[in-house]
Coordinates of C-alpha atoms in Angstrom, one line a residue:
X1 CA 5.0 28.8 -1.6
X2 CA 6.4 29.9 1.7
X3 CA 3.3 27.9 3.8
X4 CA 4.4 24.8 1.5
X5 CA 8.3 24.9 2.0
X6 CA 7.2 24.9 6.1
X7 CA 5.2 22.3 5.5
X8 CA 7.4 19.9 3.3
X9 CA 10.0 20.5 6.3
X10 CA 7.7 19.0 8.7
X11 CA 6.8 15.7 6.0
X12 CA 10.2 15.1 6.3
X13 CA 11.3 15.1 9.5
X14 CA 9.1 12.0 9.7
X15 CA 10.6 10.8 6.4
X16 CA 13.8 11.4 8.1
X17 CA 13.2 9.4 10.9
X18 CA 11.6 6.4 8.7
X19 CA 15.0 6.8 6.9
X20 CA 16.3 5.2 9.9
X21 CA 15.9 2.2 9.3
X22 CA 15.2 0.0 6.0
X23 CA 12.4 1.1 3.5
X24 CA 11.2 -1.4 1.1
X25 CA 8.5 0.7 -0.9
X26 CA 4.8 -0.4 -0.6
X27 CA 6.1 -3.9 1.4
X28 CA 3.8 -5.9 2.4
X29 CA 3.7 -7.0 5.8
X30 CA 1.1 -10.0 5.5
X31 CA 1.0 -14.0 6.8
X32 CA -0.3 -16.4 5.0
X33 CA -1.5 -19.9 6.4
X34 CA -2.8 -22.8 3.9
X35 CA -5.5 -24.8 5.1
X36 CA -5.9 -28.2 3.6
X37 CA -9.2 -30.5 4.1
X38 CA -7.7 -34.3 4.0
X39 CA -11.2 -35.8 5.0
X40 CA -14.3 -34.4 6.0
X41 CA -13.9 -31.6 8.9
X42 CA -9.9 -32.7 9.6
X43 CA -7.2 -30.3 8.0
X44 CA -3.3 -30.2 7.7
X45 CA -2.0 -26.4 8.0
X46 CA 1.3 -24.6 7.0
X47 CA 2.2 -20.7 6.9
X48 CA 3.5 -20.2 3.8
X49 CA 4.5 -16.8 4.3
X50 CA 5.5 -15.5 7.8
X51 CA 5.9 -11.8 9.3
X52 CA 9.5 -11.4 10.4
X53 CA 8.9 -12.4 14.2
X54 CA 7.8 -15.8 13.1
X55 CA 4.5 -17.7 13.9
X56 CA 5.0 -17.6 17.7
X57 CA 3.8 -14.3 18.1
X58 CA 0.5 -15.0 16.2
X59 CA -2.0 -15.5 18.4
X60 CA -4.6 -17.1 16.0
X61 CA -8.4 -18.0 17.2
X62 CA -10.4 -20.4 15.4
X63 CA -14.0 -21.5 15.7
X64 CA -14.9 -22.9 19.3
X65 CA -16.3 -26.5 17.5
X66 CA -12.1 -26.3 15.9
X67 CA -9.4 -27.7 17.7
X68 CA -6.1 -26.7 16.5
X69 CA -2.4 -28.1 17.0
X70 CA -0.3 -27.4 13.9
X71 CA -0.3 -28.5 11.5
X72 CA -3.2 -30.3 12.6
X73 CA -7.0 -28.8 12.6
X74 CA -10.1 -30.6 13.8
X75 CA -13.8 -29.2 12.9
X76 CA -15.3 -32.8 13.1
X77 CA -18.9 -32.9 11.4
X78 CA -19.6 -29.4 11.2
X79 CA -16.1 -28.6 9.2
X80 CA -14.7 -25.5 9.4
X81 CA -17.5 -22.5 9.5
X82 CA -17.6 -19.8 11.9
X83 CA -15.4 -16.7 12.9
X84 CA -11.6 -16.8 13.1
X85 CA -9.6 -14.2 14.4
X86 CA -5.9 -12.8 15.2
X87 CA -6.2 -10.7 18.2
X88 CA -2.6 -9.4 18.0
X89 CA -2.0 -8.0 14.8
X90 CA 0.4 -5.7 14.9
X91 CA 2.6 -2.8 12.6
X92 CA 4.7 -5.9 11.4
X93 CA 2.2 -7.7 10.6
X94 CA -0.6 -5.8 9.2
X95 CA -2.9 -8.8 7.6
X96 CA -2.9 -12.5 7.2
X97 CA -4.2 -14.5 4.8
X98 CA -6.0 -18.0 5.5
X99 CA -6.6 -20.3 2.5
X100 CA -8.6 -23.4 2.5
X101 CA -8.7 -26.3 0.5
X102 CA -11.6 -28.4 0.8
X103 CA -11.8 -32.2 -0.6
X104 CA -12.9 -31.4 -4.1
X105 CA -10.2 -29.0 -4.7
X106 CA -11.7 -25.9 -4.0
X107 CA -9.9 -22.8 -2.7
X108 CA -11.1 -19.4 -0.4
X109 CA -9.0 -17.0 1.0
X110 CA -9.9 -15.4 3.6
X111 CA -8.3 -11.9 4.9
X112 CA -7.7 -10.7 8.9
X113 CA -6.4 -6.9 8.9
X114 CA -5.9 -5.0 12.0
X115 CA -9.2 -3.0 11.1
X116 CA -10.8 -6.1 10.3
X117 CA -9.8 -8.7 12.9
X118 CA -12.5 -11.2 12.3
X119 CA -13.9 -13.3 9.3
X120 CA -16.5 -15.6 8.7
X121 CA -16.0 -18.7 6.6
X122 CA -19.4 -19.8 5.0
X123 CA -17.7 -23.2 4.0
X124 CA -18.3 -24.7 0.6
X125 CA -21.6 -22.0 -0.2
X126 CA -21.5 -19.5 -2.7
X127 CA -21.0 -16.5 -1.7
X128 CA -23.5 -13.9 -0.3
X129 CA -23.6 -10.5 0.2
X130 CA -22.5 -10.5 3.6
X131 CA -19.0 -12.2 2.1
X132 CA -18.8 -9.5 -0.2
X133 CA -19.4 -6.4 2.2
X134 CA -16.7 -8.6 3.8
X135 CA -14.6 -8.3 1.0
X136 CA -14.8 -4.8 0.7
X137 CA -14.4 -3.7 4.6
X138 CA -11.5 -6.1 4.6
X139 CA -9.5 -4.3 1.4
X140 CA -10.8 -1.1 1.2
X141 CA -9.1 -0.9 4.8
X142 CA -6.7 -3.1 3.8
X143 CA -5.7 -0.4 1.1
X144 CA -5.9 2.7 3.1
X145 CA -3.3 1.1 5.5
X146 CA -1.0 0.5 2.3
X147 CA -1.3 4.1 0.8
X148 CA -0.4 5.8 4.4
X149 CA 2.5 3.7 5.3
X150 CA 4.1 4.2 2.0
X151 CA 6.0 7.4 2.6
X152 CA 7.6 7.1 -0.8
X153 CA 4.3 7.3 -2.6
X154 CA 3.2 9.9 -0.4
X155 CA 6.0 12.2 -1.0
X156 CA 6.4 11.6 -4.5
X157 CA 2.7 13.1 -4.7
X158 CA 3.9 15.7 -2.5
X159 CA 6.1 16.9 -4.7
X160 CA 3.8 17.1 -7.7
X161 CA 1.4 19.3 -5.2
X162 CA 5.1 21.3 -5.4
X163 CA 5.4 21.6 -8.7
X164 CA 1.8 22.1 -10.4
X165 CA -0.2 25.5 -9.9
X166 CA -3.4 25.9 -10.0
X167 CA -6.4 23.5 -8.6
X168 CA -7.7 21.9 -11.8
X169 CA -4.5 21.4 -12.7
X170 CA -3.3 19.6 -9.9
X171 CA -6.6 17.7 -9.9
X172 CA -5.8 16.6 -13.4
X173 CA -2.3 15.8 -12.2
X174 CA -3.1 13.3 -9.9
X175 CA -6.3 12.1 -11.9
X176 CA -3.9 11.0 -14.5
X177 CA -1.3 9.4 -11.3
X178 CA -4.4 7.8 -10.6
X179 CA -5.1 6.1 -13.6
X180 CA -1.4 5.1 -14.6
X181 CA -1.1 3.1 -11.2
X182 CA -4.7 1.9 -11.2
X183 CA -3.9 0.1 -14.4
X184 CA -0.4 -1.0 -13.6
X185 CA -1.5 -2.4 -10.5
X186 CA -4.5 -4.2 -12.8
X187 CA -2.3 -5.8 -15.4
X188 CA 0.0 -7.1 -12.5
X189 CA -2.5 -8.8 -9.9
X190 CA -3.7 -10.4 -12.9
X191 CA -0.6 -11.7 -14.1
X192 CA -0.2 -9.5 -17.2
X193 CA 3.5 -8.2 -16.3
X194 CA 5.4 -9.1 -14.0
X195 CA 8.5 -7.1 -12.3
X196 CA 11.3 -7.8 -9.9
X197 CA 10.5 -5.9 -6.2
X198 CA 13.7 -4.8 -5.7
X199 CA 14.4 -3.2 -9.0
X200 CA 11.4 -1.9 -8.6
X201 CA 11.7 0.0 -5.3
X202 CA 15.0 1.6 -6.4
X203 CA 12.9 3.1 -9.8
X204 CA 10.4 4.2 -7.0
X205 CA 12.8 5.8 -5.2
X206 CA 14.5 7.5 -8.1
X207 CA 11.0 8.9 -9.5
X208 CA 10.8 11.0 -6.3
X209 CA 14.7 12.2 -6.8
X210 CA 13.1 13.5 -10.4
X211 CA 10.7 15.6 -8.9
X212 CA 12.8 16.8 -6.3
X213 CA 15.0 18.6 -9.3
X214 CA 11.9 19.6 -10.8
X215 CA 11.3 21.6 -7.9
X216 CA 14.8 23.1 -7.8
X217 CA 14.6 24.0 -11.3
X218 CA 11.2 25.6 -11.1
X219 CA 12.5 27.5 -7.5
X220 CA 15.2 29.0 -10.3
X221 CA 13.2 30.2 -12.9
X222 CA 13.5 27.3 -15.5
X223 CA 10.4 25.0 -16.6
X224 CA 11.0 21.6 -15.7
X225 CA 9.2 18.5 -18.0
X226 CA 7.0 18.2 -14.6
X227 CA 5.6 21.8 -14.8
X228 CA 5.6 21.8 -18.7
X229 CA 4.1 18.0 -19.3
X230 CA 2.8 17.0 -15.9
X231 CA 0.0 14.7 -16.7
X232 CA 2.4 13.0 -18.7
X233 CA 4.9 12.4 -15.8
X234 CA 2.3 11.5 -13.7
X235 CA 0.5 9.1 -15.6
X236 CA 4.4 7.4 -16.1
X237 CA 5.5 7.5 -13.0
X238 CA 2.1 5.8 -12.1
X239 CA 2.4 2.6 -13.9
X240 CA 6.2 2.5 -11.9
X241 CA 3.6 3.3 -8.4
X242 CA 1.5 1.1 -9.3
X243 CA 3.6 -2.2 -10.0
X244 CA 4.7 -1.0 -6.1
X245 CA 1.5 -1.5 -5.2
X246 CA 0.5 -4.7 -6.7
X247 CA 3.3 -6.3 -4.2
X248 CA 0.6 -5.9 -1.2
X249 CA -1.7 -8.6 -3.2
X250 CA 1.3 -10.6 -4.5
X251 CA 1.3 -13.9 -3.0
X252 CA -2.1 -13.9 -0.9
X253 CA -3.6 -16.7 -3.1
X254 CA -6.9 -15.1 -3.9
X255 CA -9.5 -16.8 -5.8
X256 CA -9.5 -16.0 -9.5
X257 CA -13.4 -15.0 -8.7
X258 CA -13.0 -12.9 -6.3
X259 CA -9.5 -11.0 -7.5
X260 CA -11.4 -8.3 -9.6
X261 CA -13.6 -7.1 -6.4
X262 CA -10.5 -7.6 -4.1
X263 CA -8.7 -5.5 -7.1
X264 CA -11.0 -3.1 -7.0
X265 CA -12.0 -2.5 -3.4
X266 CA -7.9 -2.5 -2.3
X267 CA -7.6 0.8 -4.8
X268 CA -10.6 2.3 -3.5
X269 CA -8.9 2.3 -0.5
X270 CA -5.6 3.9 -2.1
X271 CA -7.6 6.2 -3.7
X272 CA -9.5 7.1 -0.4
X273 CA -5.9 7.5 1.5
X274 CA -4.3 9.3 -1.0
X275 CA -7.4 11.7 -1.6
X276 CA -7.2 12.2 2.3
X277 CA -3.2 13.2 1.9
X278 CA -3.7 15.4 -0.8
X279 CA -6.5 17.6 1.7
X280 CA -4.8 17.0 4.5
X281 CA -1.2 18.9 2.7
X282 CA -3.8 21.6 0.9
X283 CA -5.5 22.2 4.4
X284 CA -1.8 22.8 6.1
X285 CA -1.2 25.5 3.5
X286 CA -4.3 27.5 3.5
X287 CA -3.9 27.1 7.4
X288 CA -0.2 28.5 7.6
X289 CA -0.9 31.0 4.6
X290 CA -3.6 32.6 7.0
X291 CA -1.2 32.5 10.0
X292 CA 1.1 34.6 7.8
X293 CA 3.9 32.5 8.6
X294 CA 6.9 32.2 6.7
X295 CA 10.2 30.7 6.5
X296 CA 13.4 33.1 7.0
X297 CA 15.5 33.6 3.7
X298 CA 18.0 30.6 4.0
X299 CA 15.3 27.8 3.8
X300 CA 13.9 28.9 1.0
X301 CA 15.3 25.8 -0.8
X302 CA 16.4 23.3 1.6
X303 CA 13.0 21.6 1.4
X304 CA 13.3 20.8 -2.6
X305 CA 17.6 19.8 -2.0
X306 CA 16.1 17.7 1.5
X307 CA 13.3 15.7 -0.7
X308 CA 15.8 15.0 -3.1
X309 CA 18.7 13.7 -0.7
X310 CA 16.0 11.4 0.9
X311 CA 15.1 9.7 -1.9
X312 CA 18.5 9.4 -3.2
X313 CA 19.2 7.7 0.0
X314 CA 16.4 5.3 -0.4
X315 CA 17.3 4.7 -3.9
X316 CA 21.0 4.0 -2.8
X317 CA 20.4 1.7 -0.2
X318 CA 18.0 -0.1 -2.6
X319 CA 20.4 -0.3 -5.5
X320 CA 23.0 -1.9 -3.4
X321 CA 20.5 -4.5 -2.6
X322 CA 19.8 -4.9 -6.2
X323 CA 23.2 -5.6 -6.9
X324 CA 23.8 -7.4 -3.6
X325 CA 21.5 -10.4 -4.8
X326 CA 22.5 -10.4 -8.6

């Protein structure tokens, strides 16, 4: 365990520095501008949602036939088909969202990510398999982003690596975190449940608190319900994760057609992030066990009392905001 104390001190030092300023768990940072066709090829737009620097610095592209003055659009004849694209996407702003509306009431959304700065719109066509290799760059990308800036995910599922022994344990563990926020996150895109965000972040927050005394109590010799149940945990603490998640797609407008493959490629791309976490922290400690490092006597526990205070001061900060707006 000595490898994995040295390397939970290093996770946070960076959680301690993200600490610095406000953490909203799994927030998404995402525009989204509305599109409406009011006759053929001529369009009135409004950003609906807006990253926290406002639309000016947004430095949005459309289709050279487009000319476009907000709220005002022009795509004459040809309407609006081609590629648009934000060349200035940013870390607060990590996607935007463009809806159209054309004259018979039909709506697409279309998604411009930092890793996937440009989108076609096939107008009123159905759509081919081009749209939907789109769809999948565009959230599968979209979704590792989301997993590896969420640092209270990430060291929540650090501490489970804490905590369980053994590989196929561990594997089963985070199989069965996997599946409780897979569905969560299902039966809230969908509109199944539906839960405030900011209650929400402070149960986030207090989840990781949890396992940080599950580590303590395992350092002292005591079985914890983490070490004795761990599935269990996980799998609860995943439907909590997961609602978290479902706040990146809140909002965005997506087609009812299209939700199930946006669904489904965005946690392919938490799973892919988290997968690459969990061998990233596993590689540190086979490297540091085989430098035959350790820690000297005094930080034997520091790491499990420094996970814990972290959270709690997440958790804190998002209580009083919880209580702030009731």
């Amino acid at each position: 365990m000595t490898g994995l104390r040295a390397l939970i001190a290093i996770v946070l030092a960076l959680a301690a520095l993200l600490s610095g300023r406000p953490v909203a768990a799994h927030q998404a940072t995402i525009a989204v501008l509305e599109f409406r066709e009011m006759r053929p090829g001529a369009y009135i737009g409004r950003w609906t949602t807006l990253p926290k620097d406002g639309v000016n610095r947004i430095d949005l592209k459309m289709p050279p036939h487009c000319f476009l003055r907000l709220p005002e659009l022009n795509c004459g004849d040809k309407g609006l088909v081609g590629q648009m694209t934000i060349a200035n996407l940013g870390e607060d702003m990590s996607a935007a969202i463009i809806r159209v509306t054309s004259l018979a009431g039909e709506t697409r959304s279309y998604t411009i990510s930092a890793s996937n700065p440009v989108v076609t719109v096939l107008g009123t066509d159905a759509p081919t398999l081009d749209t939907w290799l789109e769809l999948a760059k565009t959230y599968v990308n979209l979704g590792i982003d989301h997993i590896l800036l969420g640092a209270d995910h990430l060291l929540f599922v650090l501490g489970l690596i804490c905590i369980v022994q053994g590989r196929w344990r561990l594997l089963k563990t985070i199989t069965s975190f996997t599946i409780g926020h897979s569905a969560s996150l299902a039966a809230t895109a969908f509109g199944w449940i539906g839960v405030a965000e900011a209650p929400l972040n402070a149960c986030i927050a207090l989840s990781i608190v949890f396992v940080g005394v599950e580590i303590i109590k395992q350092q002292r010799g005591e079985t914890g319900l983490t070490a004795r149940y761990p599935w269990a945990v996980a799998f609860s603490f995943g439907l909590v994760h997961g609602i978290g998640f479902a706040s990146a797609l809140a909002g965005l407008g997506l087609e009812r057609r299209i939700l199930p493959a946006a669904l489904l490629f965005f946690n392919v791309g938490v799973e892919i992030g988290q997968i690459l976490f969990v061998l990233l922290v596993l590689a540190l400690i086979w490297a540091h066990r085989r430098l035959g490092a350790a820690l000297p006597r005094w930080g034997a526990e520091w790491p499990a009392y420094a996970i814990g205070s972290v959270s709690m001061f997440w958790f804190l900060g998002r209580l009083a905001r919880v209580l702030a707006a009731a």
